[in-house]
PDB file of C-alpha atoms in Angstrom:
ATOM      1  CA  UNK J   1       0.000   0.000   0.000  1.00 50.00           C
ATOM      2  CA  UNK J   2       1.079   3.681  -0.474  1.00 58.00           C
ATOM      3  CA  UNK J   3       2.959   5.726   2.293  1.00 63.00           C
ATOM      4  CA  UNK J   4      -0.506   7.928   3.435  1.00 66.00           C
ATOM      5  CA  UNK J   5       1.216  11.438   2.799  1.00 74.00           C
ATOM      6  CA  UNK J   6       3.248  10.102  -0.317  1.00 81.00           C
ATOM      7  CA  UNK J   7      -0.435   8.911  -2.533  1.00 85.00           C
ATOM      8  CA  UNK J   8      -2.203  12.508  -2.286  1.00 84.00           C
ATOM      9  CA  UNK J   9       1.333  14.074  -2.976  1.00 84.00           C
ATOM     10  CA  UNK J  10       1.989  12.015  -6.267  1.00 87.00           C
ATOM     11  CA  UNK J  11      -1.600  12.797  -7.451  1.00 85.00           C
ATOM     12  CA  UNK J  12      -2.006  16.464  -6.810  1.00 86.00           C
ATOM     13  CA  UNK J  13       1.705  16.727  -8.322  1.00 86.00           C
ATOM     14  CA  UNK J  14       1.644  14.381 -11.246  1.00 89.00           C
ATOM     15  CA  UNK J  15      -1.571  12.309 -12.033  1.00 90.00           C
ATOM     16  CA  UNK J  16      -4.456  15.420 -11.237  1.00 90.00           C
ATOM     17  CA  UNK J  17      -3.029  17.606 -14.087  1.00 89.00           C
ATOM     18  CA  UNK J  18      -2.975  14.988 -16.363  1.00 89.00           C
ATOM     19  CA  UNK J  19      -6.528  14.068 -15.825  1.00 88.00           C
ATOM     20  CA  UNK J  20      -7.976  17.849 -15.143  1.00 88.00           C
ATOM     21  CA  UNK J  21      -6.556  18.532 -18.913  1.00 87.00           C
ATOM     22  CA  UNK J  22      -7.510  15.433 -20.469  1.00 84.00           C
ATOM     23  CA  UNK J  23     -10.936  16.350 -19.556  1.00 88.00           C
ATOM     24  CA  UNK J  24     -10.606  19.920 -20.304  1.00 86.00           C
ATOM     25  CA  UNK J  25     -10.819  21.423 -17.070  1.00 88.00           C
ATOM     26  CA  UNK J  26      -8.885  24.971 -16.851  1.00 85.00           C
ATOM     27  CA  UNK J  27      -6.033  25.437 -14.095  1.00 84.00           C
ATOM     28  CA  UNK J  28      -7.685  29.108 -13.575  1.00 81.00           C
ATOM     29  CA  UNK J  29     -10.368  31.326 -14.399  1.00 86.00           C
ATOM     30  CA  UNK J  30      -9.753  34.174 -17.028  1.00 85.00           C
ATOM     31  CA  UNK J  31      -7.078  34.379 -19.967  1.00 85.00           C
ATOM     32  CA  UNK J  32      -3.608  32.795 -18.828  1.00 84.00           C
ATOM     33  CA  UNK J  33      -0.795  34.923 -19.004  1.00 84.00           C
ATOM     34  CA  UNK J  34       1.435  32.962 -20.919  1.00 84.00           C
ATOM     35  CA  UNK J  35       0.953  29.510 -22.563  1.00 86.00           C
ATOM     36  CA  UNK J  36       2.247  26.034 -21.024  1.00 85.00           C
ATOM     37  CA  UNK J  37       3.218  23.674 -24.044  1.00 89.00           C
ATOM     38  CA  UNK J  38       6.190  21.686 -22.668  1.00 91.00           C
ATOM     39  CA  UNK J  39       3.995  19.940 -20.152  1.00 92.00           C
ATOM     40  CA  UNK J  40       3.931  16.323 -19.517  1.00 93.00           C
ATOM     41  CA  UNK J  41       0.385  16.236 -21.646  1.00 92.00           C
ATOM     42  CA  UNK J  42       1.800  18.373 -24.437  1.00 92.00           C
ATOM     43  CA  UNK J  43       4.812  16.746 -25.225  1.00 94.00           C
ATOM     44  CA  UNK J  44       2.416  13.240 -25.281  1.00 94.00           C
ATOM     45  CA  UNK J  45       0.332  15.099 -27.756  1.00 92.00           C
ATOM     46  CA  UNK J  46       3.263  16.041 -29.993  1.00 93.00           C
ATOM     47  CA  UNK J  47       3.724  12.508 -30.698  1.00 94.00           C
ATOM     48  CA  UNK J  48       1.120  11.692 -32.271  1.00 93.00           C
ATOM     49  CA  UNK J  49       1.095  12.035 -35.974  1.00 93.00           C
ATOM     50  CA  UNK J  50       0.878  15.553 -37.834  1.00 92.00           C
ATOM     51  CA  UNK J  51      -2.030  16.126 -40.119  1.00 89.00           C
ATOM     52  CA  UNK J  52      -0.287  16.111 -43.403  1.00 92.00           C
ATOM     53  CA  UNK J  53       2.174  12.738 -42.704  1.00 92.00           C
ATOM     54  CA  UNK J  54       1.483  10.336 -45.202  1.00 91.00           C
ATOM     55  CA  UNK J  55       1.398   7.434 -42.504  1.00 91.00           C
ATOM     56  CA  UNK J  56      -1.249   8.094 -39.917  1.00 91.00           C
ATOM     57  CA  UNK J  57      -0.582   5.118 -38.064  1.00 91.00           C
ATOM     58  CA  UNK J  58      -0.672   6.085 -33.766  1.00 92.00           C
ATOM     59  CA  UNK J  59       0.747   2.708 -32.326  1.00 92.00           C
ATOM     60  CA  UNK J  60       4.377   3.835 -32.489  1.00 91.00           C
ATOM     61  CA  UNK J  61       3.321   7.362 -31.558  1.00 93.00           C
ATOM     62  CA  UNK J  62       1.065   5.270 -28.122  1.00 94.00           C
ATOM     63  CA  UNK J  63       4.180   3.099 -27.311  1.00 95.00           C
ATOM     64  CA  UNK J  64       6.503   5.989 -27.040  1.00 95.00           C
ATOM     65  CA  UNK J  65       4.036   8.047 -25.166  1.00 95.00           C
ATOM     66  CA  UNK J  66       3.761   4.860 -22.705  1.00 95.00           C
ATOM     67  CA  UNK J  67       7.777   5.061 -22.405  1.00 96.00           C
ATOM     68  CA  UNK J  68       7.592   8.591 -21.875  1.00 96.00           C
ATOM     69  CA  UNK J  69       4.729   9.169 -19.096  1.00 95.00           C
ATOM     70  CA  UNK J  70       6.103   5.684 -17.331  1.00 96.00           C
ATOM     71  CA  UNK J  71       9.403   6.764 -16.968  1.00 96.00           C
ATOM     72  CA  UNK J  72       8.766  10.137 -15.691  1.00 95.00           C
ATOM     73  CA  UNK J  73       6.116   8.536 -12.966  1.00 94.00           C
ATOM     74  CA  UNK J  74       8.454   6.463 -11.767  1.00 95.00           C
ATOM     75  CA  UNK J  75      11.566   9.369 -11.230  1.00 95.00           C
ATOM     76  CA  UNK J  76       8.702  11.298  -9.174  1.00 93.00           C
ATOM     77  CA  UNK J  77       7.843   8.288  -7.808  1.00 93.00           C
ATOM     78  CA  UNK J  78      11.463   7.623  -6.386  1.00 94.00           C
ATOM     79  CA  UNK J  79      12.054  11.411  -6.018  1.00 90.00           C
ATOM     80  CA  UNK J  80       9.245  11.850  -3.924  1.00 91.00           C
ATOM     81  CA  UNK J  81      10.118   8.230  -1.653  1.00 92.00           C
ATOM     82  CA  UNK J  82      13.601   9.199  -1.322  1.00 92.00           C
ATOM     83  CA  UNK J  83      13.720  12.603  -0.853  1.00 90.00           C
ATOM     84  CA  UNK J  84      10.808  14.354  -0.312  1.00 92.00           C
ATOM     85  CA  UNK J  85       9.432  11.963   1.605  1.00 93.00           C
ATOM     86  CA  UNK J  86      12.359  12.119   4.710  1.00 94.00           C
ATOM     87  CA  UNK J  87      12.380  15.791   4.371  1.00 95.00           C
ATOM     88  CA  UNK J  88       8.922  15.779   6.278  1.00 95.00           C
ATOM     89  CA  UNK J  89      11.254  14.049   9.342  1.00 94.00           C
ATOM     90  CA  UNK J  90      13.241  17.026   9.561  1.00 96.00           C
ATOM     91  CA  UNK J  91      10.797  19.947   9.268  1.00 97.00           C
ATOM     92  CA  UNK J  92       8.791  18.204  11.981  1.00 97.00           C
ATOM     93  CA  UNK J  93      11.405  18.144  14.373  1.00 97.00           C
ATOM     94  CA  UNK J  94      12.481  21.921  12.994  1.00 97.00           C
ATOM     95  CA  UNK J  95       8.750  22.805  13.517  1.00 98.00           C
ATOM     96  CA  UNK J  96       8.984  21.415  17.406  1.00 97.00           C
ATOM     97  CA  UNK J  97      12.437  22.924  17.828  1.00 98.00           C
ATOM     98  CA  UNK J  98      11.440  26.458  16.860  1.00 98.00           C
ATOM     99  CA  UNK J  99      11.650  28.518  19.960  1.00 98.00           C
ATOM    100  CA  UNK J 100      15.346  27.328  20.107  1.00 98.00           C
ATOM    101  CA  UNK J 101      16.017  28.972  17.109  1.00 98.00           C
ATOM    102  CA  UNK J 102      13.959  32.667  17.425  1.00 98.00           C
ATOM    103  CA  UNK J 103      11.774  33.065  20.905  1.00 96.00           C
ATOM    104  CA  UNK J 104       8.586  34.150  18.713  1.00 96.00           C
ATOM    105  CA  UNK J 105       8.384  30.853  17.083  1.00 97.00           C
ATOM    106  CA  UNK J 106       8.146  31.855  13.384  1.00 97.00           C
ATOM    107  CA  UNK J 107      11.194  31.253  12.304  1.00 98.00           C
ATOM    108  CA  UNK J 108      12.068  27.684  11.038  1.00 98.00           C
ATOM    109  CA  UNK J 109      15.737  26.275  10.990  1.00 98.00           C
ATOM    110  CA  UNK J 110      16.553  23.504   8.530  1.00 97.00           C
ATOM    111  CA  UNK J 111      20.623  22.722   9.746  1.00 95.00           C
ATOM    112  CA  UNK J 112      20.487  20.424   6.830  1.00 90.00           C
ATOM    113  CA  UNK J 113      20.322  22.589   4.281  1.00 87.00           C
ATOM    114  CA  UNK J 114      17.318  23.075   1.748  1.00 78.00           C
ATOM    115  CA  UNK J 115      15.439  19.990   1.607  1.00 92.00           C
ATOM    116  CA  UNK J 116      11.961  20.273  -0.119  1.00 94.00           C
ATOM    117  CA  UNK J 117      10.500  22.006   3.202  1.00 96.00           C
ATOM    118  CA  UNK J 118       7.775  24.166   1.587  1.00 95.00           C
ATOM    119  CA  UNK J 119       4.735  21.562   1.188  1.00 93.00           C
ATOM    120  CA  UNK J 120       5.896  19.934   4.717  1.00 95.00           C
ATOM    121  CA  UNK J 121       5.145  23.052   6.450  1.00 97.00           C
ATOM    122  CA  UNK J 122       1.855  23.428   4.717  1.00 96.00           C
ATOM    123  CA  UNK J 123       0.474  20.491   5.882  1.00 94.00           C
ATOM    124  CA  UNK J 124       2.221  20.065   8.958  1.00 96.00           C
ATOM    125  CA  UNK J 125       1.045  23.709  10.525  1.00 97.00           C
ATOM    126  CA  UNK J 126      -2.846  22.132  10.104  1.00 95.00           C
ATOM    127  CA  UNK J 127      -1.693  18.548  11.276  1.00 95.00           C
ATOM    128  CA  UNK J 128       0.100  20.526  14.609  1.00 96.00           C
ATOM    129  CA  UNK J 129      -2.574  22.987  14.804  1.00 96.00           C
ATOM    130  CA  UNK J 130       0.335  25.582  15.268  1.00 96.00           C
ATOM    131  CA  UNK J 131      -1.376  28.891  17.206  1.00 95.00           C
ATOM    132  CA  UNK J 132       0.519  31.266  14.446  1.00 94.00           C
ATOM    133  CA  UNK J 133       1.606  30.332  10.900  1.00 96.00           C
ATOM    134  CA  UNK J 134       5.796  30.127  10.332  1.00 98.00           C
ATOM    135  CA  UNK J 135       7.266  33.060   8.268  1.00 98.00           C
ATOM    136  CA  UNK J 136      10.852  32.650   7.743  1.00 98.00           C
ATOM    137  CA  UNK J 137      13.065  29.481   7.236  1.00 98.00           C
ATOM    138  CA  UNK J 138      16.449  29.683   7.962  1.00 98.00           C
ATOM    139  CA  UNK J 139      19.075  26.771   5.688  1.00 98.00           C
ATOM    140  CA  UNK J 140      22.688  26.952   4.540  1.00 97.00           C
ATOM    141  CA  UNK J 141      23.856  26.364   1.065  1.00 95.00           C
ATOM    142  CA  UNK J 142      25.711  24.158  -0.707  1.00 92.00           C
ATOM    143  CA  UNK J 143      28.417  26.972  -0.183  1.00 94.00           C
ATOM    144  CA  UNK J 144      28.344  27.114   3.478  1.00 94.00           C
ATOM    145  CA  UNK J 145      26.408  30.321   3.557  1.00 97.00           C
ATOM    146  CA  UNK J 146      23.111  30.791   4.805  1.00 98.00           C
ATOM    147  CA  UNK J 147      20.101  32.190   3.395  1.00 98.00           C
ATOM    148  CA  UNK J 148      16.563  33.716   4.923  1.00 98.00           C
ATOM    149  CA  UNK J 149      13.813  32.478   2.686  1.00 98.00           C
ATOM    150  CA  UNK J 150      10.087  33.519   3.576  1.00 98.00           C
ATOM    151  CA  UNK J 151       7.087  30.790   3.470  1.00 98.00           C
ATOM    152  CA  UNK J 152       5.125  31.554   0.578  1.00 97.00           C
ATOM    153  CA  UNK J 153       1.161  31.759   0.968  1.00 96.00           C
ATOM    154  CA  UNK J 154       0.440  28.628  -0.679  1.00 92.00           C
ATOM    155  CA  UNK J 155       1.799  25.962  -2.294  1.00 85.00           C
ATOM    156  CA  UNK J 156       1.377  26.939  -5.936  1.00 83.00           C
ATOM    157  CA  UNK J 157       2.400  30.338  -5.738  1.00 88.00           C
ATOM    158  CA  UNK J 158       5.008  33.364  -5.825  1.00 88.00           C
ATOM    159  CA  UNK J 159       3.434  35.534  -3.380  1.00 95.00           C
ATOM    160  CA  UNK J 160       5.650  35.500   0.450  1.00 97.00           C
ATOM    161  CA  UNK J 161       3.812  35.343   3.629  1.00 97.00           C
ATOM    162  CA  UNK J 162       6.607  38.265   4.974  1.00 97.00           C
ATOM    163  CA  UNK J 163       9.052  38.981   2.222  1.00 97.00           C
ATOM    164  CA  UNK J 164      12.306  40.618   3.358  1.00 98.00           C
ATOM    165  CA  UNK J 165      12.041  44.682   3.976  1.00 97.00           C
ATOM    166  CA  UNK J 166      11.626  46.655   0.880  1.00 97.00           C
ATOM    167  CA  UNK J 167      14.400  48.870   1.081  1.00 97.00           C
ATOM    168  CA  UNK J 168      16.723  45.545   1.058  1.00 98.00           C
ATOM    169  CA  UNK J 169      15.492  44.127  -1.972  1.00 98.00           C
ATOM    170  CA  UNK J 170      18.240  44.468  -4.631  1.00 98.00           C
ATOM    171  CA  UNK J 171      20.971  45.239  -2.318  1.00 98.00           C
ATOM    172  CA  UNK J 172      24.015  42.952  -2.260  1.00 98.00           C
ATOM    173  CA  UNK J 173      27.395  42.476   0.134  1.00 98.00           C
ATOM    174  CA  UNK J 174      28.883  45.787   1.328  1.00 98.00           C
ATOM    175  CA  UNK J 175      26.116  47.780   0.420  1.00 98.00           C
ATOM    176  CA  UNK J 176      23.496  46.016   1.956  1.00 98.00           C
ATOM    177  CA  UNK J 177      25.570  45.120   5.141  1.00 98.00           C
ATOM    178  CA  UNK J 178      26.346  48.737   5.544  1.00 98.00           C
ATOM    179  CA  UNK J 179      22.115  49.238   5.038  1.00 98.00           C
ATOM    180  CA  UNK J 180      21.009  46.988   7.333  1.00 97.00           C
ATOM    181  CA  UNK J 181      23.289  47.001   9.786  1.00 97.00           C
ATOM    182  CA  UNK J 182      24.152  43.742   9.702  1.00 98.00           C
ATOM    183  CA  UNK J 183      27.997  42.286   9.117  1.00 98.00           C
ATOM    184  CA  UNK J 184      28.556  39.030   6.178  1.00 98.00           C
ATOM    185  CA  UNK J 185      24.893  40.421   3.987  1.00 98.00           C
ATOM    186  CA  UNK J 186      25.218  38.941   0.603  1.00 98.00           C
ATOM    187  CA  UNK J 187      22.330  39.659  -0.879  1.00 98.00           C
ATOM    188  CA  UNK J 188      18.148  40.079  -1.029  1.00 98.00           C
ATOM    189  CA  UNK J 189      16.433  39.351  -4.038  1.00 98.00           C
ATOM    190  CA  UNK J 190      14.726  41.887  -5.745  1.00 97.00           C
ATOM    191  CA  UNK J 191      11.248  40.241  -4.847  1.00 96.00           C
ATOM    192  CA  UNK J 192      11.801  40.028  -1.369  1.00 97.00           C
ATOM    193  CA  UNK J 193      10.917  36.047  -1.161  1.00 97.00           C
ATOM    194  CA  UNK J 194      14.999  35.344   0.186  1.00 98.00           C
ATOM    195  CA  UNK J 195      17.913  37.058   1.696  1.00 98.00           C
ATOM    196  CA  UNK J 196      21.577  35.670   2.133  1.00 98.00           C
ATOM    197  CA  UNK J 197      24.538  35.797   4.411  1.00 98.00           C
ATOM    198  CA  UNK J 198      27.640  34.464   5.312  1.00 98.00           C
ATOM    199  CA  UNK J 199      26.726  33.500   8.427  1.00 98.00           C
ATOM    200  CA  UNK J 200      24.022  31.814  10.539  1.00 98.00           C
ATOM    201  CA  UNK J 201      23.867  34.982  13.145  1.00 98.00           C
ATOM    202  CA  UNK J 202      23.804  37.313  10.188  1.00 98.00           C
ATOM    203  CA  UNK J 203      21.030  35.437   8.745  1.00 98.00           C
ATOM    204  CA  UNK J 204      19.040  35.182  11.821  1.00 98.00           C
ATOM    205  CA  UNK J 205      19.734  38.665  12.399  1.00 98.00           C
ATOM    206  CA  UNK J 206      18.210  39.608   8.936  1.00 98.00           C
ATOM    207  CA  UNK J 207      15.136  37.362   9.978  1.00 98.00           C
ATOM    208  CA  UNK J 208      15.024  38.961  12.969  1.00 98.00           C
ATOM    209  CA  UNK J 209      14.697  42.485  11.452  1.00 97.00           C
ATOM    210  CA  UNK J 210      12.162  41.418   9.122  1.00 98.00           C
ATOM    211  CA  UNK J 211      10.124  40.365  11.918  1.00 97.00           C
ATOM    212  CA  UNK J 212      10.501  43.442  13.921  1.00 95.00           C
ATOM    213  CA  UNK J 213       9.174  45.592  10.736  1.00 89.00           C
ATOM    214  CA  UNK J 214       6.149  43.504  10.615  1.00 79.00           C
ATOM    215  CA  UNK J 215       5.128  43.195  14.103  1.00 67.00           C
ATOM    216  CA  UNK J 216       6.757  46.353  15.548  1.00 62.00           C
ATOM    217  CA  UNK J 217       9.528  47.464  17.128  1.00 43.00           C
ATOM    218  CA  UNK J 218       7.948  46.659  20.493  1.00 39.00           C
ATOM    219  CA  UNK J 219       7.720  42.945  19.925  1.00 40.00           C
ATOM    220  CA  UNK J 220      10.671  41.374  21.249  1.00 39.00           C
ATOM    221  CA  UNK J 221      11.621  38.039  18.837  1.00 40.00           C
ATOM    222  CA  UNK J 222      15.119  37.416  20.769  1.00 38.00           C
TER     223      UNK J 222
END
């Protein structure tokens, strides 16, 4: 039988898109802003024969369209077993251990690095019944540096719960170090949605601020 969380993940990420086009429901209401044509379902569709070929024959056209949609069910499949799946491990026990990290309990700290976090959270705030949603995760890179990242609102979107302070955004090393106030800043994207520095502190430090400019200045977070 299928791992409970790992079934409703592999169909709301792989098999409901499939069958919401194939029956012609839209993704959203209203005139998309740009076309999807390299989708799973689109590249299927270019295989089957063009209108003018002489040979309109769809069998070799079906059993490379089996090859294709098999073999990428079974590398999300194994993606989402072996590595999304123990990621859920970790931001559970980040999710219990965040008072440690920042005494208002909204900021998350994956030590690990950035394992697929973002869904985990999502699902885990409602199975936890957490009093206040999370909105800041704290990881290092592959390059030993450490970035601030804000939760999004959902799932399926661009849109940050608390994105990094405006003046920030755009900023990088020096500049932004000498802005903020705080040593090792590397940079804040121009969105908002993640911040970097070269160091834990300065990273939690940068959360820090953010939450102080949301909340106000008379909310302790240390």
């Amino acid at each position: 039988p299928c791992c409970p969380p790992l079934c409703p993940q592999l169909y709301e990420n792989f098999v409901e898109e499939i069958d919401a086009i194939d029956n012609g429901i839209a993704q959203a209401e209203g005139e998309p802003r740009y076309a999807l044509t390299t989708t799973l379902s689109a590249r299927v569709g270019h295989l089957n024969p063009r209108w003018n070929d002489p040979d309109q024959d769809t069998e070799a056209g079906f059993k490379r369209a089996m090859e294709l949609v098999g073999g990428e069910f079974m590398d999300r499949l194994d993606y989402y077993h072996h590595a999304w799946l123990p990621a859920r491990a970790l931001v559970e026990e980040a999710i219990r251990r965040r008072f440690e990290v920042d005494a208002s309990g909204m900021v998350l700290e994956l030590p690990q690095g950035g394992c697929p976090w973002k869904q985990h959270v999502f699902s885990l705030e409602q199975e936890l019944a957490l009093p206040q949603p999370l909105q800041l995760v704290l990881f290092p890179d592959r390059g030993g540096q450490w970035r601030v990242q804000s939760v999004p609102t959902g799932p399926h979107t661009f849109q940050s719960r608390l994105p990094l302070p405006e003046p920030w955004r755009g900023i990088r090393d020096e500049a932004l170090s000498e802005l903020t106030g705080i040593p090792g800043c590397v940079f804040v994207h121009a969105s908002g949605f993640i911040g970097g520095n070269r160091t834990r502190e300065g990273a939690l430090e940068m959360a820090r601020r953010t939450l102080a400019q949301r909340h106000g200045e008379g909310v302790q977070s240390r």
